[in-house]
Every structure is written in structure tokens, then in C-alpha cells.
Amino acid sequence: MRWNARDKKENNDKNPAAGNRISHYEIIRKVGATGLGIIYLAEDTWKRNKVTLKLFYEDQKTDAQIKQFMIDGAEKALEIHHPNLLAVYEVGQVGKRDFIAMEYAEGMNLKQLRVSGRISNEGVIEITRQLCSAIKELHDNRMLAQNLIPEQIIVTHSKQVKFINFGMIDTSASTGSIESLPADIVSFMSPEQINDRDIDERSNIFSLGVTCTPWRPTDRRFTARRPKVSRRRSIRSHPRRR
């Protein structure tokens, strides 16, 4: 359900600072930024709990297709509840700016863990087990996870996996264009996705395998800076035997 703010006093600044409010969420601090918007740690003043708040940019530089892709995915995520899926609390709008309020999970994403060297093969197995449980929940609800990449997988300090399931699509939906997606996302897509073919649950199994297979940070068998190269490697390359 969307919430349209009427009190413009809460959003006077283009990019709110600590202490300002977006709807009923009070900004604590900025934690990051992407090409689509600013990410904040905030407090829900109604429930008195911490949340992660993504506030999208209003200007014309925002990629409208990817932005809508994320918003649609977040709205679908409102319907799914699972301990290994990052909860989405609200998808709303303040003035002309969309925002997503979601569960705050403190930890590191899978890519950061691998680069730090703080993950063992046993740890990967446990992460994979929890991810499989999350993906099964999506499949049981006739949903697919399209954005299954290491950056979307958070491992909390208590070693609980939280998959940020934005980008979910209906299994009955036809495929869309991936031309605007960056190479690091394309690298984890199945060949069917890359070739714009119809996909089903097996596509997620492929992405899950690529994402969770132990690899060195410098291993580039599926990755490249250019999307076309990533696509070619994903389709033609084979994992090395160990």
C-alpha cells in the first residue's frame, strides 16, 4: 500500500539529513548511496524500531526502468514473510520521491565476506541452506527471485541470512529487457535470462549455484566490466574442476 505525504514540512531538503523525517521515519544517518537514491538508517516513530530507508532521486538522471523494477519487486515483497527474506514494511511516496522502508539487518553482504576472507566452505554450505529455504518460499508463492547476487545476500552478526528479494517477478510473467542492467548483475543470470527466453524456477537454481559456489575474489570466469562479455562468459564458460 502506498502512502502519499501531504505534510511537505517533513521533506524540505532534497536529500534529508539526520533528524529530518520521511513520512513517519526519522533519519538517523546516511549509510550509502546508489545511482537510484540515498540509503538511510532510520527509526520508525510509530513502532520505535530501526529500519533501512531507501529514498529514490527525483531528478531525470534516475533510470526509470530499473527504479520501477525495484519498486514493483518491493511491493511484491510486502506479501512474502520468511526469516531469510528481508522484510519490506512499506512502499510509499513523499512529494514526487518514492521510498522503500525495509527491515534493518546489521552485517556484511556475501561479496564483502568473501573479499574479507572471513567465510569458510562450511559457512558457504550454511548460507546456501538458508538461501534455499528462502528461494523455496518464493517458489511456493509462485514467485521468482531475479536479482540473486552476492550483494543482495546479507549475513547478520548472528549468522542469519537475509536475502533482499527486490526484483521478484511472477512466474507467469514474460521476460523483459535486460539491456539496462549492469554487468555484475548479468554475471549471475541464467543463460535463459540472458537470451530473453521464458524462465522458471530452474533459472533461480542456476543463479543460486553461481552465487554460492566458493570462489576467489579474483575469479572472473563469469564476470566482466561489459555486459556483453559477462553474457558470453555465462553462456559458454564452464566452472573449473577442483
GROMACS .gro file of N, CA and C in nm, residues 213-216 219 221 240-242:
model
   27
  213THR      N    1   2.873  -2.089  -0.502
  213THR     CA    2   2.993  -2.170  -0.522
  213THR      C    3   3.114  -2.097  -0.466
  214PRO      N    4   3.193  -2.160  -0.377
  214PRO     CA    5   3.312  -2.091  -0.323
  214PRO      C    6   3.405  -2.048  -0.435
  215TRP      N    7   3.447  -1.922  -0.432
  215TRP     CA    8   3.537  -1.871  -0.535
  215TRP      C    9   3.629  -1.767  -0.476
  216ARG      N   10   3.739  -1.747  -0.543
  216ARG     CA   11   3.833  -1.642  -0.502
  216ARG      C   12   3.781  -1.508  -0.552
  219ASP      N   13   3.849  -1.442  -0.914
  219ASP     CA   14   3.800  -1.536  -1.014
  219ASP      C   15   3.697  -1.465  -1.102
  221ARG      N   16   3.559  -1.590  -1.402
  221ARG     CA   17   3.513  -1.677  -1.510
  221ARG      C   18   3.374  -1.640  -1.561
  240ARG      N   19   3.561  -2.441  -1.321
  240ARG     CA   20   3.682  -2.521  -1.312
  240ARG      C   21   3.663  -2.636  -1.214
  241ARG      N   22   3.721  -2.749  -1.245
  241ARG     CA   23   3.717  -2.861  -1.151
  241ARG      C   24   3.815  -2.834  -1.038
  242ARG      N   25   3.777  -2.876  -0.917
  242ARG     CA   26   3.862  -2.852  -0.800
  242ARG      C   27   3.899  -2.984  -0.737
   0.00000   0.00000   0.00000
